[in-house]
């Protein structure tokens, strides 16, 4: 039966043409297509992996951000507390300083008052001494208005001076 | 599916003598249809491409005949007699004077269809490949035809070749892809009932023989040591191979039965499909003499059944290409398998 007997002519053409088709497609057709498809699927896979990584990084960043904000808030609170304490201290210091200065001024004032008092006392003493001398002069003048009274006084004074020069006698 | 096809083929073969004898009985009457020549005229090769017949006048495309018979002779098929050749009862060219068959490499209907479909296949694949040259495949996927081709190619590579061959499948992918698309395209063209389709190329034993030989070579030329050891010194009791190499003999027969089954499977499936379709169409003409009522109703049935068969053939066109490629991949994969079970045995010891 001719149906199941391979025909030589057709076998010849089949070998030739299939050979050419195979050569052309294997060289310019299929490797190009499968290569590109593989490349694309690889790149998609890589993109997915990168997206996953990016998501992870984003998550980490968000966590870090949260941590930073928390830290900043703590820092803020700390600074505020410190500022309040500092303020108190400054006020306290100022008070202290003021007290010291006031004391110093009071002390100085007292000193001045004392010096003034001293000066005043001296002046009073001088004046009193002047007055006493004046009074004494007037008194002496009244006592020594006669010559015998004057010579009597001179004698007494000489006596006194002798006594003070010769205490052994 | 394959079992159904085989059953249908058996049925067709069983019925063939009946119809043939009936046709032969009535062929003497003028105006009757000779069923055998009708069906075999469609499924076998020819030196011309018959398009149609109008009022008993055949319209066909003459194809070049090339014969080597004391020198090279090239002539068109409508000048066979003028060049001292004639056709024998099988429809083959013979020398009119000596009656011997020359070396015949004519571009027959099948060879011409082979050329056309091959050009079409190359154009289709290269057009797809050109898409990748013109576009950045990293950024976009092809649409339209290139997208369809990409889907088919990816399906064949991932589902058939990678599964069957295993590692370094890329080396075999071009051949297996070419085989798949060649068979698929020619199967489809075989269903198209008019020019340039309708040639029974993948239902021709020479074509399937060539494809099977290709697979045979791919399997056996690149088979590894383990594969050949399994053939010539398989792990069976010694008496099966020492005095009489029983198992090696069976294994060597197996080497040839695998591609043989590939050859017969594709050939028989496509041929059977064509015969079934032709038979269904023939019902219309066979019932013509039974009166308009019966003929009309049978025509309706034949058309419905014909549509069903055509859709079935579309499915078969794909399945046979798929099966051929898958089995070729599996055979290649088996010839390159590393002896895993031996390693496992060694590790368990």
Coordinates of C-alpha atoms in Angstrom, one line a residue:
Chain A
X1 CA 0.0 0.0 0.0
X2 CA 1.4 3.3 -1.0
X3 CA 0.1 5.0 2.1
X4 CA 2.5 3.3 4.5
X5 CA 5.5 3.3 2.2
X6 CA 7.7 6.4 2.7
X7 CA 8.2 8.2 -0.6
X8 CA 11.8 8.9 -1.3
X9 CA 11.1 12.2 -3.0
X10 CA 9.1 13.6 -0.1
X11 CA 11.7 12.3 2.4
X12 CA 14.4 14.1 0.4
X13 CA 12.5 17.4 0.4
X14 CA 11.5 16.9 4.0
X15 CA 15.1 16.5 5.1
X16 CA 16.2 19.5 3.1
X17 CA 13.4 21.9 4.1
X18 CA 13.0 20.8 7.7
X19 CA 16.8 21.1 8.0
X20 CA 16.7 24.7 6.6
X21 CA 13.7 25.6 8.8
X22 CA 15.4 24.1 11.9
X23 CA 18.6 25.9 11.1
X24 CA 16.9 29.3 10.6
X25 CA 14.6 29.0 13.6
X26 CA 17.3 27.6 15.9
X27 CA 19.6 30.4 14.9
X28 CA 17.4 33.5 14.6
X29 CA 14.0 32.5 16.0
X30 CA 13.5 30.5 19.1
X31 CA 16.6 31.3 21.2
X32 CA 15.9 35.0 20.7
X33 CA 12.3 34.7 21.9
X34 CA 13.0 32.2 24.8
X35 CA 16.0 34.3 25.8
X36 CA 14.0 37.5 26.0
X37 CA 11.1 35.8 27.8
X38 CA 13.6 34.4 30.3
X39 CA 15.2 37.8 30.7
X40 CA 11.9 39.4 31.3
X41 CA 10.7 36.9 33.8
X42 CA 14.1 37.2 35.6
X43 CA 13.7 40.9 35.7
X44 CA 10.1 40.7 37.0
X45 CA 11.3 38.3 39.6
X46 CA 14.1 40.6 40.6
X47 CA 11.7 43.6 40.6
X48 CA 9.5 41.7 43.0
X49 CA 12.4 40.9 45.2
X50 CA 13.5 44.5 45.2
X51 CA 10.0 45.6 46.0
X52 CA 9.9 43.3 48.9
X53 CA 13.2 44.6 50.1
X54 CA 12.1 48.1 49.6
X55 CA 9.0 47.4 51.7
X56 CA 11.1 45.9 54.4
X57 CA 13.4 48.9 54.3
X58 CA 10.5 51.2 54.4
X59 CA 9.1 49.4 57.5
X60 CA 12.5 49.6 59.2
X61 CA 12.7 53.3 58.3
X62 CA 9.3 53.9 59.7
X63 CA 10.3 52.1 62.9
X64 CA 13.5 54.2 63.1
X65 CA 11.5 57.3 62.5
X66 CA 9.1 56.4 65.3
X67 CA 12.1 55.8 67.6
X68 CA 13.7 59.1 66.6
X69 CA 10.4 61.0 67.3
X70 CA 10.2 59.2 70.7
X71 CA 13.7 60.2 71.5
X72 CA 13.2 63.8 70.3
X73 CA 10.1 64.0 72.5
X74 CA 12.1 62.7 75.5
X75 CA 14.9 65.2 74.8
X76 CA 12.3 68.0 74.5
X77 CA 10.9 67.1 77.9
X78 CA 14.3 66.9 79.4
X79 CA 15.3 70.3 78.0
X80 CA 12.1 71.8 79.2
X81 CA 12.7 70.4 82.7
X82 CA 16.2 71.6 82.6
X83 CA 15.2 75.1 81.5
X84 CA 12.7 75.3 84.3
X85 CA 15.3 74.3 86.8
X86 CA 17.8 76.7 85.3
X87 CA 15.2 79.5 85.5
X88 CA 14.6 78.7 89.2
X89 CA 18.3 78.7 89.8
X90 CA 18.9 82.0 88.0
X91 CA 16.1 83.7 90.0
X92 CA 17.5 82.1 93.2
X93 CA 21.0 83.3 92.3
X94 CA 19.7 86.8 91.5
X95 CA 18.0 86.9 94.9
X96 CA 21.1 85.8 96.6
X97 CA 23.2 88.3 94.8
X98 CA 20.7 91.1 95.6
X99 CA 20.8 90.1 99.3
X100 CA 24.5 90.2 99.4
X101 CA 24.6 93.5 97.7
X102 CA 22.0 94.9 100.0
X103 CA 23.9 93.7 103.0
X104 CA 27.1 95.2 101.7
X105 CA 25.3 98.5 101.1
X106 CA 23.8 98.4 104.5
X107 CA 27.2 97.7 106.0
X108 CA 28.7 100.6 104.1
X109 CA 26.0 102.9 105.3
X110 CA 26.5 101.8 108.8
X111 CA 30.2 102.4 108.5
X112 CA 29.6 105.8 107.1
X113 CA 27.2 106.6 109.9
X114 CA 29.8 105.4 112.4
X115 CA 32.4 107.6 110.8
X116 CA 30.0 110.6 110.8
X117 CA 29.2 109.9 114.4
X118 CA 32.9 109.8 115.3
X119 CA 33.5 113.0 113.4
X120 CA 30.5 114.6 115.1
X121 CA 31.8 113.5 118.5
X122 CA 35.2 114.9 117.9
X123 CA 33.8 118.2 116.8
X124 CA 31.6 118.3 119.9
X125 CA 34.6 117.5 122.0
X126 CA 36.7 120.2 120.3
X127 CA 33.9 122.6 120.8
X128 CA 33.4 121.6 124.4
X129 CA 37.2 122.0 125.0
X130 CA 37.1 125.5 123.4
X131 CA 34.2 126.5 125.5
X132 CA 35.9 125.1 128.7
X133 CA 39.0 127.1 127.9
X134 CA 37.0 130.2 127.3
X135 CA 35.1 129.6 130.6
X136 CA 38.4 128.9 132.3
X137 CA 40.0 132.1 130.9
X138 CA 37.1 134.1 132.2
X139 CA 37.3 132.4 135.5
X140 CA 41.0 132.8 135.7
X141 CA 40.8 136.4 134.7
X142 CA 38.3 137.0 137.5
X143 CA 40.6 135.2 140.1
X144 CA 43.9 136.8 139.1
X145 CA 42.8 140.4 138.9
X146 CA 45.2 141.3 141.6
X147 CA 49.1 141.1 141.7
X148 CA 49.3 139.0 144.9
X149 CA 47.0 136.5 143.6
X150 CA 49.1 136.1 140.5
X151 CA 52.4 135.7 142.4
X152 CA 50.7 133.2 144.8
X153 CA 49.8 131.1 141.9
X154 CA 53.2 131.2 140.4
X155 CA 54.7 130.1 143.6
X156 CA 52.3 127.2 143.9
X157 CA 53.1 126.1 140.4
X158 CA 56.8 126.3 141.0
X159 CA 56.3 124.1 144.1
X160 CA 54.3 121.6 142.2
X161 CA 57.0 121.5 139.4
X162 CA 59.7 120.9 142.0
X163 CA 57.7 118.1 143.6
X164 CA 57.2 116.4 140.2
X165 CA 61.0 116.7 139.4
X166 CA 62.1 115.3 142.7
X167 CA 59.7 112.5 143.6
X168 CA 62.4 110.9 145.9
X169 CA 62.3 113.9 148.3
Chain B
X1 CA -8.5 11.1 23.1
X2 CA -5.9 8.8 21.5
X3 CA -8.0 5.7 22.2
X4 CA -11.1 7.4 20.6
X5 CA -9.0 8.2 17.6
X6 CA -7.7 4.6 17.3
X7 CA -11.3 3.3 17.7
X8 CA -12.4 5.6 14.9
X9 CA -9.5 4.5 12.7
X10 CA -10.4 0.9 13.3
X11 CA -14.0 1.6 12.5
X12 CA -13.0 3.4 9.3
X13 CA -10.7 0.5 8.3
X14 CA -13.5 -2.0 9.0
X15 CA -16.0 0.0 6.9
X16 CA -13.5 0.8 4.2
X17 CA -13.8 -2.5 2.3
X18 CA -17.6 -2.3 2.4
X19 CA -17.7 1.2 0.9
X20 CA -14.9 0.4 -1.4
X21 CA -16.6 -2.7 -2.7
X22 CA -19.9 -1.0 -2.9
X23 CA -18.3 1.9 -4.8
X24 CA -16.4 -0.5 -7.0
X25 CA -19.6 -2.4 -7.8
X26 CA -21.4 0.8 -8.8
X27 CA -18.4 2.6 -10.4
X28 CA -19.3 1.0 -13.7
X29 CA -22.4 3.1 -13.9
X30 CA -21.7 6.6 -15.3
X31 CA -22.0 9.5 -12.9
X32 CA -21.3 7.4 -9.9
X33 CA -18.7 8.3 -7.3
X34 CA -15.7 6.0 -6.9
X35 CA -15.3 6.3 -3.1
X36 CA -11.9 4.7 -3.0
X37 CA -10.3 7.1 -5.5
X38 CA -12.3 9.9 -3.9
X39 CA -10.9 9.4 -0.4
X40 CA -7.4 8.2 -1.5
X41 CA -7.2 11.0 -4.0
X42 CA -7.5 13.4 -1.1
X43 CA -5.2 11.8 1.4
X44 CA -2.4 10.6 -0.8
X45 CA 0.3 12.6 -2.6
X46 CA -0.1 13.8 -6.2
X47 CA 2.0 15.4 -8.9
X48 CA -0.4 18.2 -9.3
X49 CA -2.5 20.3 -6.9
X50 CA -6.1 19.6 -7.7
X51 CA -8.2 22.7 -6.9
X52 CA -11.7 21.8 -8.1
X53 CA -13.7 20.1 -10.8
X54 CA -16.2 22.1 -12.8
X55 CA -18.5 20.1 -15.2
X56 CA -16.0 17.3 -15.3
X57 CA -13.2 19.6 -16.2
X58 CA -10.3 19.4 -13.6
X59 CA -8.7 22.6 -12.5
X60 CA -5.3 22.0 -10.9
X61 CA -2.0 23.7 -10.4
X62 CA 0.7 21.8 -12.3
X63 CA 3.8 21.2 -10.1
X64 CA 7.4 20.5 -11.3
X65 CA 8.4 16.9 -11.7
X66 CA 12.1 16.3 -11.1
X67 CA 13.4 12.8 -12.0
X68 CA 16.9 11.4 -12.2
X69 CA 16.9 8.7 -14.8
X70 CA 20.0 8.6 -17.1
X71 CA 20.3 12.3 -16.4
X72 CA 18.2 15.0 -14.7
X73 CA 14.8 15.7 -16.2
X74 CA 12.6 18.6 -15.0
X75 CA 9.1 19.2 -16.4
X76 CA 5.7 20.3 -15.3
X77 CA 3.2 17.7 -14.2
X78 CA 0.8 18.4 -17.1
X79 CA 3.6 17.3 -19.5
X80 CA 4.4 13.9 -18.0
X81 CA 3.4 11.9 -21.1
X82 CA 5.3 14.4 -23.4
X83 CA 8.6 13.6 -21.6
X84 CA 8.3 9.8 -21.9
X85 CA 6.9 9.1 -18.5
X86 CA 3.6 7.7 -17.2
X87 CA 1.9 7.0 -13.9
X88 CA 1.6 3.5 -12.6
X89 CA -1.4 2.1 -10.8
X90 CA -0.1 3.6 -7.5
X91 CA 0.1 7.0 -9.1
X92 CA 3.9 7.1 -9.2
X93 CA 6.0 8.2 -12.1
X94 CA 7.5 5.4 -14.2
X95 CA 9.5 5.4 -17.3
X96 CA 7.0 4.7 -20.1
X97 CA 9.5 2.8 -22.2
X98 CA 11.2 0.6 -19.5
X99 CA 8.4 0.6 -16.9
X100 CA 11.0 1.2 -14.2
X101 CA 10.7 3.8 -11.4
X102 CA 13.3 6.5 -11.7
X103 CA 14.8 8.4 -8.8
X104 CA 11.9 10.7 -8.2
X105 CA 12.4 14.0 -6.3
X106 CA 9.4 15.8 -7.8
X107 CA 7.9 18.7 -6.0
X108 CA 4.7 16.9 -5.3
X109 CA 1.6 18.3 -3.7
X110 CA 2.9 17.4 -0.2
X111 CA 6.4 18.8 -1.0
X112 CA 4.9 22.0 -2.3
X113 CA 2.7 22.3 0.8
X114 CA 5.8 21.6 2.9
X115 CA 7.6 24.5 1.2
X116 CA 4.6 26.8 1.7
X117 CA 4.0 25.9 5.3
X118 CA 7.8 26.1 6.1
X119 CA 7.9 29.6 4.6
X120 CA 4.9 30.5 6.7
X121 CA 6.4 29.0 9.8
X122 CA 9.7 30.8 9.4
X123 CA 7.9 34.1 8.7
X124 CA 5.7 33.6 11.8
X125 CA 8.5 32.9 14.1
X126 CA 10.9 35.5 12.7
X127 CA 8.1 38.1 12.9
X128 CA 7.7 37.2 16.6
X129 CA 11.5 37.4 17.1
X130 CA 11.6 40.8 15.3
X131 CA 9.1 42.1 17.9
X132 CA 11.7 41.5 20.6
X133 CA 14.4 43.3 18.5
X134 CA 12.2 46.3 18.1
X135 CA 10.8 46.5 21.6
X136 CA 12.3 46.6 25.0
X137 CA 11.2 43.2 26.3
X138 CA 12.1 44.3 29.8
X139 CA 9.5 47.0 29.8
X140 CA 6.5 45.5 27.9
X141 CA 5.1 42.2 27.0
X142 CA 4.1 41.6 23.4
X143 CA 0.4 41.9 22.4
X144 CA -1.5 40.5 19.5
X145 CA 0.2 37.9 17.4
X146 CA 3.6 38.1 19.0
X147 CA 1.8 37.7 22.4
X148 CA 0.1 34.6 21.2
X149 CA 3.3 33.1 19.9
X150 CA 5.1 34.0 23.1
X151 CA 2.3 32.3 25.1
X152 CA 2.6 29.1 22.9
X153 CA 6.4 29.1 23.0
X154 CA 6.5 29.6 26.8
X155 CA 3.9 26.9 27.2
X156 CA 5.9 24.4 25.1
X157 CA 9.2 25.3 26.8
X158 CA 7.9 25.3 30.4
X159 CA 5.3 22.6 30.3
X160 CA 6.7 20.1 27.8
X161 CA 10.5 20.6 27.3
X162 CA 11.6 21.6 30.8
X163 CA 9.4 18.9 32.3
X164 CA 10.5 16.2 29.9
X165 CA 14.2 16.8 29.3
X166 CA 15.2 18.1 32.7
X167 CA 18.5 19.9 33.1
X168 CA 20.2 21.5 30.1
X169 CA 16.9 21.5 28.3
X170 CA 17.9 24.6 26.5
X171 CA 20.1 22.6 24.2
X172 CA 17.1 20.7 22.9
X173 CA 14.6 23.5 23.0
X174 CA 15.2 24.7 19.4
X175 CA 14.6 21.2 17.9
X176 CA 11.6 20.4 20.0
X177 CA 10.0 23.9 19.4
X178 CA 10.6 23.6 15.7
X179 CA 9.0 20.1 15.7
X180 CA 6.0 21.3 17.7
X181 CA 5.3 24.3 15.5
X182 CA 6.0 22.3 12.3
X183 CA 3.5 19.6 13.3
X184 CA 1.0 22.0 14.7
X185 CA 1.0 24.3 11.7
X186 CA 0.9 21.5 9.2
X187 CA -1.9 19.8 11.1
X188 CA -3.9 23.0 11.0
X189 CA -3.2 23.5 7.3
X190 CA -4.3 19.9 6.7
X191 CA -7.8 20.7 8.0
X192 CA -8.2 23.7 5.7
X193 CA -10.1 22.2 2.8
X194 CA -8.9 24.4 0.0
X195 CA -5.6 25.7 -1.5
X196 CA -3.0 26.3 0.1
X197 CA -4.2 23.9 2.8
X198 CA -5.6 20.4 2.4
X199 CA -2.4 18.6 1.8
X200 CA -2.2 15.6 4.0
X201 CA 1.4 16.3 5.1
X202 CA 1.5 15.2 8.7
X203 CA -0.6 12.2 7.7
X204 CA 2.1 11.2 5.3
X205 CA 4.4 8.4 6.6
X206 CA 7.6 10.0 5.0
X207 CA 7.1 13.2 7.0
X208 CA 6.4 11.4 10.3
X209 CA 9.3 9.0 9.6
X210 CA 11.7 11.9 9.2
X211 CA 10.5 13.5 12.4
X212 CA 10.8 10.2 14.3
X213 CA 14.3 9.7 13.0
X214 CA 15.2 13.2 14.2
X215 CA 14.0 12.3 17.7
X216 CA 15.8 9.0 17.5
X217 CA 19.1 10.8 16.7
X218 CA 18.5 13.4 19.4
X219 CA 17.9 10.6 21.9
X220 CA 20.7 8.2 20.9
X221 CA 23.5 10.6 19.8
X222 CA 23.5 12.5 23.1
X223 CA 22.6 9.6 25.4
X224 CA 24.9 9.3 28.5
X225 CA 26.8 6.3 29.8
X226 CA 24.1 5.3 32.1
X227 CA 21.6 5.1 29.2
X228 CA 23.8 2.8 27.2
X229 CA 24.7 0.7 30.2
X230 CA 20.9 0.2 30.8
X231 CA 20.6 -1.0 27.2
X232 CA 23.6 -3.3 26.9
X233 CA 24.1 -4.4 30.5
X234 CA 20.8 -3.7 32.4
X235 CA 20.5 -4.4 36.1
X236 CA 18.7 -7.8 35.9
X237 CA 19.7 -11.3 37.0
X238 CA 22.7 -12.5 35.1
X239 CA 21.0 -15.4 33.3
X240 CA 18.9 -12.9 31.5
X241 CA 21.9 -11.5 29.7
X242 CA 24.9 -14.0 29.8
X243 CA 24.3 -17.0 27.6
X244 CA 21.7 -15.3 25.6
X245 CA 21.5 -11.5 25.6
X246 CA 17.7 -11.5 26.2
X247 CA 17.3 -8.2 28.0
X248 CA 19.8 -6.2 25.8
X249 CA 17.9 -7.5 22.8
X250 CA 14.6 -6.2 24.2
X251 CA 16.2 -2.9 25.2
X252 CA 17.6 -2.5 21.6
X253 CA 14.2 -3.2 20.2
X254 CA 12.9 -0.6 22.6
X255 CA 15.3 1.9 21.2
X256 CA 13.5 1.6 17.9
X257 CA 10.0 1.1 19.0
X258 CA 9.9 4.4 20.7
X259 CA 10.4 6.5 17.6
X260 CA 8.4 4.0 15.6
X261 CA 5.4 4.6 17.9
X262 CA 6.0 8.4 17.4
X263 CA 5.9 8.0 13.7
X264 CA 2.8 5.8 13.6
X265 CA 0.9 7.8 16.2
X266 CA 1.1 11.1 14.3
X267 CA 0.6 9.5 10.9
X268 CA -2.4 7.4 12.0
X269 CA -4.1 10.1 13.9
X270 CA -4.0 12.7 11.2
X271 CA -4.7 10.2 8.4
X272 CA -7.7 8.9 10.4
X273 CA -9.0 12.3 11.0
X274 CA -8.8 13.1 7.3
X275 CA -10.5 9.9 6.3
X276 CA -13.3 10.4 8.8
X277 CA -13.9 14.0 7.5
X278 CA -13.9 12.8 3.9
X279 CA -16.2 10.0 4.8
X280 CA -18.7 12.3 6.5
X281 CA -18.7 14.6 3.5
X282 CA -19.0 11.6 1.1
X283 CA -22.3 10.7 2.8
X284 CA -23.9 13.7 1.1
X285 CA -22.9 12.3 -2.4
X286 CA -23.6 8.7 -1.6
X287 CA -27.2 9.4 -0.5
X288 CA -27.8 11.5 -3.6
X289 CA -29.5 8.6 -5.4
X290 CA -31.8 7.8 -2.5
X291 CA -34.1 10.7 -3.2
X292 CA -34.2 14.3 -2.1
X293 CA -35.8 13.7 1.3
X294 CA -33.2 11.2 2.6
X295 CA -30.4 13.1 0.9
X296 CA -31.5 16.4 2.4
X297 CA -31.8 15.0 6.0
X298 CA -28.5 13.1 5.6
X299 CA -26.8 16.3 4.3
X300 CA -27.9 18.1 7.5
X301 CA -26.6 15.3 9.6
X302 CA -23.4 15.2 7.6
X303 CA -22.8 18.9 7.9
X304 CA -23.4 18.9 11.7
X305 CA -21.2 15.9 12.1
X306 CA -18.6 17.4 9.8
X307 CA -18.5 20.6 11.9
X308 CA -18.1 18.5 15.0
X309 CA -15.3 16.5 13.3
X310 CA -13.6 19.7 12.2
X311 CA -13.6 21.0 15.8
X312 CA -12.3 17.7 16.9
X313 CA -9.6 17.8 14.3
X314 CA -8.6 21.3 15.6
X315 CA -8.1 19.7 19.0
X316 CA -6.3 16.7 17.6
X317 CA -4.0 19.0 15.6
X318 CA -2.9 20.6 18.8
X319 CA -2.9 17.4 20.9
X320 CA -0.8 15.5 18.4
X321 CA 1.8 18.2 18.2
X322 CA 1.8 18.4 22.0
X323 CA 2.1 14.6 22.4
X324 CA 4.9 14.3 19.8
X325 CA 6.9 17.0 21.5
X326 CA 6.2 15.7 25.0
X327 CA 7.2 12.1 24.2
X328 CA 10.3 13.3 22.3
X329 CA 11.2 15.4 25.4
X330 CA 10.6 12.4 27.7
X331 CA 12.7 10.1 25.6
X332 CA 15.5 12.7 25.5
X333 CA 15.2 13.2 29.2
X334 CA 15.4 9.4 29.8
X335 CA 18.6 9.1 27.8
X336 CA 20.2 11.8 29.9
X337 CA 19.0 10.7 33.3
X338 CA 21.7 10.4 36.0
X339 CA 21.6 7.1 37.8
X340 CA 19.9 8.4 40.9
X341 CA 18.7 5.1 42.4
X342 CA 22.2 3.8 42.4
X343 CA 23.4 6.8 44.4
X344 CA 20.5 6.3 46.8
X345 CA 21.4 2.7 47.2
X346 CA 25.0 3.6 48.0
X347 CA 24.0 6.2 50.5
X348 CA 21.6 3.8 52.3
X349 CA 24.4 1.2 52.5

